[in-house]
Coordinates of C-alpha atoms in Angstrom, one line a residue:
M1 CA 0.0 0.0 0.0
R2 CA 2.9 2.4 0.8
V3 CA 4.4 1.6 -2.5
A4 CA 1.1 2.4 -4.3
R5 CA 0.7 5.7 -2.4
A6 CA 4.3 6.7 -3.2
A7 CA 3.7 6.0 -6.9
I8 CA 0.5 8.1 -7.0
A9 CA 2.2 10.9 -5.2
G10 CA 5.1 10.8 -7.7
V11 CA 2.7 10.9 -10.6
L12 CA 0.8 13.9 -9.1
R13 CA 4.2 15.8 -8.5
L14 CA 5.1 15.1 -12.1
L15 CA 1.7 16.5 -13.3
V16 CA 2.3 19.6 -11.2
W17 CA 5.7 20.1 -12.6
F18 CA 4.4 19.7 -16.2
L19 CA 1.8 22.2 -15.6
R20 CA 4.2 24.8 -14.3
T21 CA 6.4 24.4 -17.4
L22 CA 3.5 25.0 -19.9
S23 CA 3.2 28.1 -21.9
G24 CA 0.5 30.6 -20.7
H25 CA -1.7 29.7 -23.8
A26 CA -1.6 25.9 -23.1
E27 CA -1.8 25.8 -19.4
P28 CA -5.5 26.7 -19.0
I29 CA -6.5 24.0 -21.6
V30 CA -4.5 21.2 -19.9
R31 CA -5.7 22.3 -16.4
R32 CA -9.3 22.2 -17.6
Q33 CA -8.8 18.6 -18.9
L34 CA -6.9 17.3 -15.9
D35 CA -8.6 19.3 -13.2
G36 CA -12.2 19.3 -14.3
G37 CA -13.6 18.8 -10.8
Y38 CA -12.3 22.0 -9.5
R39 CA -15.4 24.3 -9.0
P40 CA -14.8 26.8 -6.3
E41 CA -17.5 28.9 -4.9
P42 CA -17.5 32.7 -4.3
P43 CA -16.4 33.2 -0.7
E44 CA -19.8 34.7 0.3
Q45 CA -21.5 31.5 -0.7
V46 CA -19.3 29.0 1.2
A47 CA -21.0 29.6 4.6
T48 CA -24.5 29.9 3.1
P49 CA -26.8 26.9 4.0
R50 CA -27.3 24.7 1.0
Q51 CA -30.7 25.0 -0.6
G52 CA -32.2 22.3 -2.8
A53 CA -32.9 22.8 -6.5
S54 CA -35.5 21.3 -8.8
V55 CA -34.6 18.6 -11.3
E56 CA -36.6 18.5 -14.5
V57 CA -36.6 15.7 -17.0
T58 CA -38.3 16.1 -20.5
N59 CA -38.8 13.0 -22.7
L60 CA -35.8 11.4 -21.1
S61 CA -34.7 8.0 -22.6
V62 CA -31.4 6.3 -21.8
A63 CA -29.9 3.1 -23.2
Y64 CA -26.9 0.8 -23.1
R65 CA -26.0 0.4 -26.7
D66 CA -29.1 -1.0 -28.3
R67 CA -30.9 -1.9 -25.0
L68 CA -33.3 0.7 -23.8
A69 CA -33.2 1.1 -20.0
L70 CA -35.6 4.1 -19.6
Q71 CA -38.1 5.6 -22.1
D72 CA -39.7 9.0 -22.4
L73 CA -39.7 10.0 -18.8
T74 CA -41.1 13.5 -18.2
G75 CA -41.7 15.3 -14.9
Q76 CA -40.0 17.2 -12.1
F77 CA -38.4 16.5 -8.8
A78 CA -39.4 19.6 -6.8
A79 CA -36.8 21.7 -5.0
G80 CA -36.4 20.3 -1.4
S81 CA -38.4 17.1 -2.2
L82 CA -37.6 13.6 -0.8
T83 CA -38.4 11.0 -3.5
A84 CA -38.0 7.2 -3.6
V85 CA -37.4 5.7 -7.1
V86 CA -38.9 2.1 -7.0
G87 CA -39.7 -0.7 -9.4
P88 CA -38.8 -4.3 -10.1
N89 CA -35.3 -5.3 -11.1
G90 CA -34.5 -3.9 -14.6
A91 CA -37.0 -1.2 -14.3
G92 CA -34.3 1.6 -15.1
K93 CA -34.0 3.0 -11.6
S94 CA -30.2 3.1 -11.5
S95 CA -30.0 4.2 -15.1
L96 CA -32.2 7.2 -14.2
L97 CA -29.9 8.2 -11.3
K98 CA -26.8 8.0 -13.6
A99 CA -28.6 10.0 -16.3
L100 CA -29.4 12.7 -13.7
A101 CA -25.8 12.7 -12.5
G102 CA -24.5 13.1 -16.0
I103 CA -22.7 9.7 -16.0
L104 CA -25.0 8.0 -18.5
P105 CA -25.8 10.2 -21.5
A106 CA -29.4 10.6 -22.6
R107 CA -30.3 8.9 -25.8
T108 CA -33.2 11.4 -26.2
G109 CA -34.6 14.3 -24.1
E110 CA -32.8 16.3 -21.4
V111 CA -32.3 16.9 -17.8
R112 CA -32.3 20.5 -16.5
S113 CA -31.3 21.8 -13.1
A114 CA -29.5 24.8 -11.8
A115 CA -27.6 22.6 -9.4
R116 CA -26.3 20.5 -12.3
S117 CA -24.8 23.4 -14.1
G118 CA -23.2 24.6 -10.9
E119 CA -21.8 21.1 -10.0
R120 CA -24.0 20.9 -7.0
F121 CA -25.0 17.3 -7.5
A122 CA -23.9 14.5 -5.2
Y123 CA -24.1 11.0 -6.4
L124 CA -23.7 7.8 -4.2
P125 CA -23.5 4.7 -6.4
Q126 CA -24.1 1.2 -5.3
Q127 CA -21.3 -0.3 -3.1
S128 CA -20.7 -3.0 -5.7
E129 CA -19.5 -0.3 -8.1
I130 CA -16.7 1.0 -5.8
D131 CA -13.3 -0.4 -5.6
R132 CA -12.5 -0.9 -1.9
D133 CA -9.1 -2.4 -2.5
F134 CA -7.7 1.1 -3.4
P135 CA -5.2 2.1 -0.6
V136 CA -7.0 5.0 1.0
T137 CA -8.0 5.8 4.6
V138 CA -11.5 6.6 5.8
G139 CA -10.3 10.3 6.5
E140 CA -8.9 10.5 3.0
L141 CA -12.1 9.2 1.4
V142 CA -14.3 11.6 3.4
A143 CA -12.1 14.5 2.6
L144 CA -12.7 13.8 -1.2
G145 CA -16.1 15.3 -0.6
G146 CA -14.4 18.7 -0.6
W147 CA -12.6 18.0 -4.0
R148 CA -14.4 20.8 -5.8
S149 CA -12.9 23.3 -3.5
F150 CA -9.3 22.5 -4.3
G151 CA -9.1 20.0 -7.2
A152 CA -6.1 18.0 -8.2
F153 CA -3.2 20.5 -7.9
R154 CA -4.1 22.8 -4.9
R155 CA -3.6 22.6 -1.2
P156 CA -6.8 21.6 0.6
P157 CA -8.3 24.6 2.5
D158 CA -7.4 24.9 6.2
T159 CA -11.1 24.3 7.1
L160 CA -11.3 20.9 5.5
P161 CA -9.9 18.7 8.4
A162 CA -12.6 20.2 10.8
R163 CA -15.3 19.6 8.1
V164 CA -14.1 16.0 7.8
A165 CA -14.2 15.4 11.6
D166 CA -17.6 16.8 11.9
A167 CA -18.9 14.8 9.1
M168 CA -17.4 11.5 10.5
A169 CA -18.9 12.3 13.9
K170 CA -22.4 12.8 12.4
A171 CA -22.0 9.5 10.4
G172 CA -21.0 7.7 13.6
L173 CA -17.3 7.2 12.6
D174 CA -15.4 8.8 15.5
G175 CA -12.0 7.1 15.8
F176 CA -12.1 5.7 12.2
R177 CA -10.1 8.3 10.5
A178 CA -6.9 6.3 10.0
R179 CA -8.6 3.0 9.1
Q180 CA -8.2 1.6 5.5
I181 CA -11.5 1.5 3.7
G182 CA -10.8 -2.1 2.8
D183 CA -10.9 -3.1 6.5
L184 CA -14.5 -1.7 7.0
S185 CA -17.7 -3.7 7.3
V186 CA -20.4 -2.9 4.7
G187 CA -22.2 -0.7 7.2
E188 CA -19.1 1.2 8.2
F189 CA -18.2 1.8 4.6
Q190 CA -21.6 3.2 3.9
R191 CA -21.3 5.5 6.9
A192 CA -18.0 6.7 5.4
L193 CA -19.6 7.3 2.0
F194 CA -22.4 9.3 3.7
A195 CA -19.8 11.3 5.5
R196 CA -18.2 12.1 2.2
L197 CA -21.7 13.4 1.1
L198 CA -21.9 15.6 4.2
V199 CA -18.6 17.2 3.2
Q200 CA -19.7 17.6 -0.4
D201 CA -22.6 19.7 0.8
A202 CA -24.6 19.4 -2.3
A203 CA -28.0 20.9 -3.2
V204 CA -29.2 17.6 -4.9
V205 CA -28.3 14.2 -3.4
L206 CA -28.7 11.0 -5.4
L207 CA -28.5 7.7 -3.6
D208 CA -28.5 4.4 -5.3
E209 CA -29.7 1.6 -3.0
P210 CA -28.1 3.3 0.0
F211 CA -29.4 0.7 2.5
T212 CA -28.9 -2.5 0.7
A213 CA -27.0 -5.2 2.9
V214 CA -26.6 -2.6 5.6
D215 CA -27.5 -3.6 9.2
E216 CA -30.6 -2.2 10.9
R217 CA -28.8 0.3 13.3
T218 CA -26.7 1.7 10.5
T219 CA -29.8 2.1 8.3
D220 CA -31.7 4.0 11.1
D221 CA -28.7 6.3 11.5
L222 CA -28.3 7.0 7.8
L223 CA -32.1 7.6 7.4
Q224 CA -31.7 10.3 10.1
L225 CA -29.1 12.0 7.8
V226 CA -31.5 11.8 4.9
R227 CA -34.3 13.3 7.0
R228 CA -31.9 16.1 8.0
W229 CA -31.0 16.8 4.4
H230 CA -34.8 17.0 3.7
Q231 CA -35.3 19.3 6.6
E232 CA -32.6 21.5 5.4
G233 CA -34.4 21.9 2.0
R234 CA -32.0 19.8 -0.1
T235 CA -33.5 17.7 -2.9
V236 CA -32.9 14.0 -2.2
I237 CA -33.7 11.2 -4.8
A238 CA -33.1 7.6 -3.7
V239 CA -33.4 4.3 -5.4
L240 CA -35.0 1.8 -2.9
H241 CA -36.4 -1.7 -2.7
D242 CA -38.0 -1.8 0.7
L243 CA -41.5 -0.5 0.1
D244 CA -42.4 -0.4 3.8
Q245 CA -39.4 1.8 4.2
V246 CA -40.5 4.0 1.4
R247 CA -44.0 4.3 2.8
E248 CA -42.7 5.3 6.2
H249 CA -39.9 7.8 5.3
F250 CA -40.4 9.0 1.7
P251 CA -43.4 11.3 1.0
T252 CA -42.9 11.2 -2.9
S253 CA -42.4 8.2 -5.1
L254 CA -41.5 7.5 -8.8
L255 CA -42.5 3.9 -9.9
L256 CA -40.7 2.7 -12.9
A257 CA -41.0 -0.2 -15.4
R258 CA -38.6 1.3 -17.9
S259 CA -41.2 4.0 -18.2
C260 CA -43.2 6.0 -15.6
I261 CA -46.0 4.0 -14.0
G262 CA -46.7 6.6 -11.3
W263 CA -45.1 9.8 -9.9
G264 CA -46.4 11.7 -6.9
D265 CA -47.6 11.1 -3.4
T266 CA -46.3 7.8 -2.2
A267 CA -49.7 6.5 -1.0
S268 CA -51.3 7.1 -4.4
V269 CA -48.3 5.8 -6.4
L270 CA -47.6 2.5 -4.5
T271 CA -51.0 1.0 -5.0
T272 CA -51.5 -2.8 -5.6
D273 CA -52.7 -2.2 -9.2
N274 CA -49.6 0.0 -10.0
L275 CA -47.2 -2.4 -8.5
M276 CA -48.8 -5.4 -10.3
R277 CA -48.8 -3.4 -13.6
A278 CA -45.0 -2.6 -13.2
R279 CA -44.2 -6.4 -12.6
N280 CA -46.3 -7.5 -15.6
I281 CA -44.8 -5.0 -17.9
L282 CA -41.2 -6.2 -17.1
Q283 CA -42.2 -9.8 -17.0
G284 CA -43.7 -9.4 -20.5
R285 CA -40.5 -7.8 -21.8
A286 CA -38.4 -10.6 -20.2
E287 CA -40.5 -13.2 -22.0
N288 CA -40.4 -11.3 -25.3
P289 CA -37.1 -9.5 -25.7
A290 CA -38.3 -7.9 -28.9
L291 CA -40.4 -5.6 -26.8
G292 CA -37.1 -4.0 -25.5

């Protein structure tokens, strides 16, 4: 692990030296390509409580090559809303979140949000998509939530260690700062990822199956953080499978079956008829692949 860290540090030092030797004309272009995550805020906005932003989708369709994952979705996640995205396996839930985050390009349609243009989106993928063998400590992982304030080639701000400590305490990770992420349990690792979200301080928070395979106590603690984001007026959109959990904690739901089955008040969306319709649609497509 030490060798890997030394190698990474060496590469970063080489990049910094390279940037310093560039001509004035070339330097901004290379910096923009290598340091695209750097999006500092004006000083007067840093201490301002984060407010949510609406997210509007219009005729949104996304696909993996020739396979359509989501089709013709139109609607709006209201600013400050707390929405669960539900549906059977293969319904397009994770694909929607990736499209909202800008990771998966839209085949047709568009996503519009003031938070997206200002890089104020935070996206938490499923744990299975994250490499936990990378040699990084919990403290370093959480600190990456502040990446947009310093980027690849700047010294982190002096306020960052305090923000990291505060986020780790709120996520229940006091004393974990020097632990390697590969040594954490599933629940502990999810707490670390939520702590990183706290440091990121985004207006729109996207969570893909945040409570899957997580113990009950950790789930309860993380749900408290989700409720706090909602109370602060942030926009939270979460892919979930536990419908009882959705009914108890999420006032708004979007039910998908590769297209919209229902979107609105959770009680009116998660009806027996709607859930059966979603299952039947996906079962029919599985039995007849020509339907897409």
